[in-house]
mmCIF file of C-alpha atoms in Angstrom:
data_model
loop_
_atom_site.group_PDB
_atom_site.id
_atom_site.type_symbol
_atom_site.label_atom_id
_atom_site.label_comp_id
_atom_site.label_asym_id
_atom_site.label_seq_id
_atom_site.Cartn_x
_atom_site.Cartn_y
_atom_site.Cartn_z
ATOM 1 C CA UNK A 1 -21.723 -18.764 92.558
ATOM 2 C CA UNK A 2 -25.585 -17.803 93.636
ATOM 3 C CA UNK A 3 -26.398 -14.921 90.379
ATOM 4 C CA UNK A 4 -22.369 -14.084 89.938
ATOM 5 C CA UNK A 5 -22.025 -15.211 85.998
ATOM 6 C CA UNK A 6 -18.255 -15.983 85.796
ATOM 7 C CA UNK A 7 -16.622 -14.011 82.890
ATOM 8 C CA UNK A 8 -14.614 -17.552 81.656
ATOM 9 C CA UNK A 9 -18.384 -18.905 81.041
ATOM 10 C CA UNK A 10 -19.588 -16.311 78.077
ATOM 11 C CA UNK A 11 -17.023 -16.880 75.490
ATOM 12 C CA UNK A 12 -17.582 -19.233 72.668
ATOM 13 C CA UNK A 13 -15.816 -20.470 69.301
ATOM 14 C CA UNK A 14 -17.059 -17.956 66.395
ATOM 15 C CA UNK A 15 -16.877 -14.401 65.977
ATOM 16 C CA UNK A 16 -20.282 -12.766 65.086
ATOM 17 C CA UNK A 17 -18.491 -12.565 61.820
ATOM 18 C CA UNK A 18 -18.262 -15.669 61.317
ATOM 19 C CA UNK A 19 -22.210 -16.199 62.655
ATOM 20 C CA UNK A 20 -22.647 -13.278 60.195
ATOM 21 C CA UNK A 21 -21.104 -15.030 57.189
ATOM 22 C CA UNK A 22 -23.024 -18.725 57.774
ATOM 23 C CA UNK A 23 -26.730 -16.315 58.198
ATOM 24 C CA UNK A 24 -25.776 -14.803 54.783
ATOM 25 C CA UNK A 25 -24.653 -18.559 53.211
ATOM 26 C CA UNK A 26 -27.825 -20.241 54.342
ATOM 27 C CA UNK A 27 -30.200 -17.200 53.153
ATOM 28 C CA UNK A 28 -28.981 -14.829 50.976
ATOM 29 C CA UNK A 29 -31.542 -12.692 50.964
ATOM 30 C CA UNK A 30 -31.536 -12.696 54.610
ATOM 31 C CA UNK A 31 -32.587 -9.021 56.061
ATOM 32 C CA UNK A 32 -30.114 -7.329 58.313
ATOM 33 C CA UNK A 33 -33.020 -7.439 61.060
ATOM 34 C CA UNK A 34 -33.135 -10.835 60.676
ATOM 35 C CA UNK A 35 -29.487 -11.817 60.924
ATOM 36 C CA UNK A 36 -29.240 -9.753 64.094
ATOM 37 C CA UNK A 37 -32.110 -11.146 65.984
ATOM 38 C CA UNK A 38 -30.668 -14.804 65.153
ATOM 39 C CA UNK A 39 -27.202 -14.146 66.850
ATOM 40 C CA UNK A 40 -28.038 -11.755 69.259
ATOM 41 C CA UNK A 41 -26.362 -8.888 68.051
ATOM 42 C CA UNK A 42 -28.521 -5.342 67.481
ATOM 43 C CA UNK A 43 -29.035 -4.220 63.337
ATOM 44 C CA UNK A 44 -26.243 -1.861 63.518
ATOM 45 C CA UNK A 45 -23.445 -4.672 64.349
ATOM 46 C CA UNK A 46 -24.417 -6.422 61.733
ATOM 47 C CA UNK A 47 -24.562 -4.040 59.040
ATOM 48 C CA UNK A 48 -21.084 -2.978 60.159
ATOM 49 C CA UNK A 49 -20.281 -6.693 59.854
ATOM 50 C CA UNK A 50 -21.467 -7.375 56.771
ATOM 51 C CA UNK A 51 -19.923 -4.007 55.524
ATOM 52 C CA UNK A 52 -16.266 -5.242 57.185
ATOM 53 C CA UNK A 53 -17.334 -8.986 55.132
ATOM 54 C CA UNK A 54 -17.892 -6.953 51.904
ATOM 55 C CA UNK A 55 -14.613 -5.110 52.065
ATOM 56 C CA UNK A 56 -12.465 -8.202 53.047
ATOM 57 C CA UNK A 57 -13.727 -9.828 50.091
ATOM 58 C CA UNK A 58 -15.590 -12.678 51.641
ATOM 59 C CA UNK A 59 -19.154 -11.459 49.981
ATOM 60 C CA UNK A 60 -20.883 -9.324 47.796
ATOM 61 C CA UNK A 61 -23.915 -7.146 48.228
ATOM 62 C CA UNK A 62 -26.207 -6.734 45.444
ATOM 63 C CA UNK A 63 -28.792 -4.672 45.674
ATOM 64 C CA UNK A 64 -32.567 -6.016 43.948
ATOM 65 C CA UNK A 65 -35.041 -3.131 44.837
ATOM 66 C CA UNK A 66 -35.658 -2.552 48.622
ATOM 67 C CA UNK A 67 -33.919 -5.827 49.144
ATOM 68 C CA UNK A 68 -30.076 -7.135 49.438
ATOM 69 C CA UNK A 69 -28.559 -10.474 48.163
ATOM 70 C CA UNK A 70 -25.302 -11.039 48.998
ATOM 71 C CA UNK A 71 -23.123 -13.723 47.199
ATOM 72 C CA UNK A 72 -20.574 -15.264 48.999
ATOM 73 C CA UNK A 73 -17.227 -15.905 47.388
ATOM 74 C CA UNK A 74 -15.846 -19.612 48.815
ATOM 75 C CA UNK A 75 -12.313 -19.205 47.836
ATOM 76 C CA UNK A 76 -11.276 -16.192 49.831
ATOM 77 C CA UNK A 77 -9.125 -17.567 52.763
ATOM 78 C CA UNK A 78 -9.686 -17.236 56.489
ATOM 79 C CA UNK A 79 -7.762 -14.291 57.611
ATOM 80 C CA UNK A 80 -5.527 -15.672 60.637
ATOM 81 C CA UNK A 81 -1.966 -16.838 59.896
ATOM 82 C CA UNK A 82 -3.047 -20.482 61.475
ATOM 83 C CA UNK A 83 -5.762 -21.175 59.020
ATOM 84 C CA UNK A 84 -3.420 -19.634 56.403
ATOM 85 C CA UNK A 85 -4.587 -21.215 53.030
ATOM 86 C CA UNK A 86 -8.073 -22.560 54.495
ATOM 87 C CA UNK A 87 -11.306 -21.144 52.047
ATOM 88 C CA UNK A 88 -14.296 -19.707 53.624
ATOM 89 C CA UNK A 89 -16.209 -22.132 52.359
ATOM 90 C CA UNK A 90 -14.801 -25.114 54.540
ATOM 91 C CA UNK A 91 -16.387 -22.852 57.196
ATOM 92 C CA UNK A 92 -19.377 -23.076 56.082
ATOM 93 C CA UNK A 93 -19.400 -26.913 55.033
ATOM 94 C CA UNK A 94 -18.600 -27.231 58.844
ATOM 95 C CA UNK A 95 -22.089 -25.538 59.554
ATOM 96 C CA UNK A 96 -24.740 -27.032 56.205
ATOM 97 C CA UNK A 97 -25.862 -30.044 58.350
ATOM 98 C CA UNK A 98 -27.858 -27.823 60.041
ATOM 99 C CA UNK A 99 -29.779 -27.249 56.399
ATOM 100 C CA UNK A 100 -30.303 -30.606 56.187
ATOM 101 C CA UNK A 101 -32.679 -31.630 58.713
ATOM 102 C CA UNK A 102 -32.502 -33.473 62.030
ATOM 103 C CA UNK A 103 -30.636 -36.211 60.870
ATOM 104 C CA UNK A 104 -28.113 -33.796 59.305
ATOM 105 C CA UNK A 105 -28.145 -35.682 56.537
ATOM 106 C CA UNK A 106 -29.878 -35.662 52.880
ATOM 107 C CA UNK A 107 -32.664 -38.149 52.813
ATOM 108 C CA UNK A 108 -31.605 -41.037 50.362
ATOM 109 C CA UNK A 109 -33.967 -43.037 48.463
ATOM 110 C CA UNK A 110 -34.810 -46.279 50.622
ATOM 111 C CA UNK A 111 -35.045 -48.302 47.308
#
């Protein structure tokens, strides 16, 4: 397919508001900028994502001078009628190893 990119070939599993929503768990303080350049998505998108996040009930946006922090809530369920009853924060626990270093695993104490 010399340079044709094949439409099948750019989808992928999460929503950038569900990219949005793991940014905001591992940092949250995390600057709209920041969130944006991470998953590829321009400043705007992701204020409108965090605003549609904020609304659904999924977070909380507190502002602390110039600054955000946003406070997830992990009981609110994911929205589709298939993952009826699943929290938010399963989601997440699906994406923490990558908090935890290379192993993706705590270090335990070898003694």
């Amino acid at each position: 397919m010399n340079g044709v990119v094949d439409r099948r070939s750019g989808w992928t599993f999460l929503t950038n508001h569900a990219r949005v929503l793991i940014a905001v768990s591992a940092d949250p303080e995390v600057r709209l900028r920041d969130i944006a350049a991470k998953i590829g998505i321009t400043e705007r998108a992701a204020q409108g994502i965090v605003s549609d996040l904020e609304d659904a009930g999924y977070l909380m946006r507190e502002r602390m001078g110039r600054r955000n922090r946003y406070e997830i809530n992990p009981s609110a369920e994911l929205r589709h009628h298939t993952e009826a009853g699943i929290p938010v924060q399963a989601l997440i626990d699906m994406f923490r190893h990558r908090d935890l270093g290379p192993a993706g695993a705590e270090e335990s104490d070898p003694s």
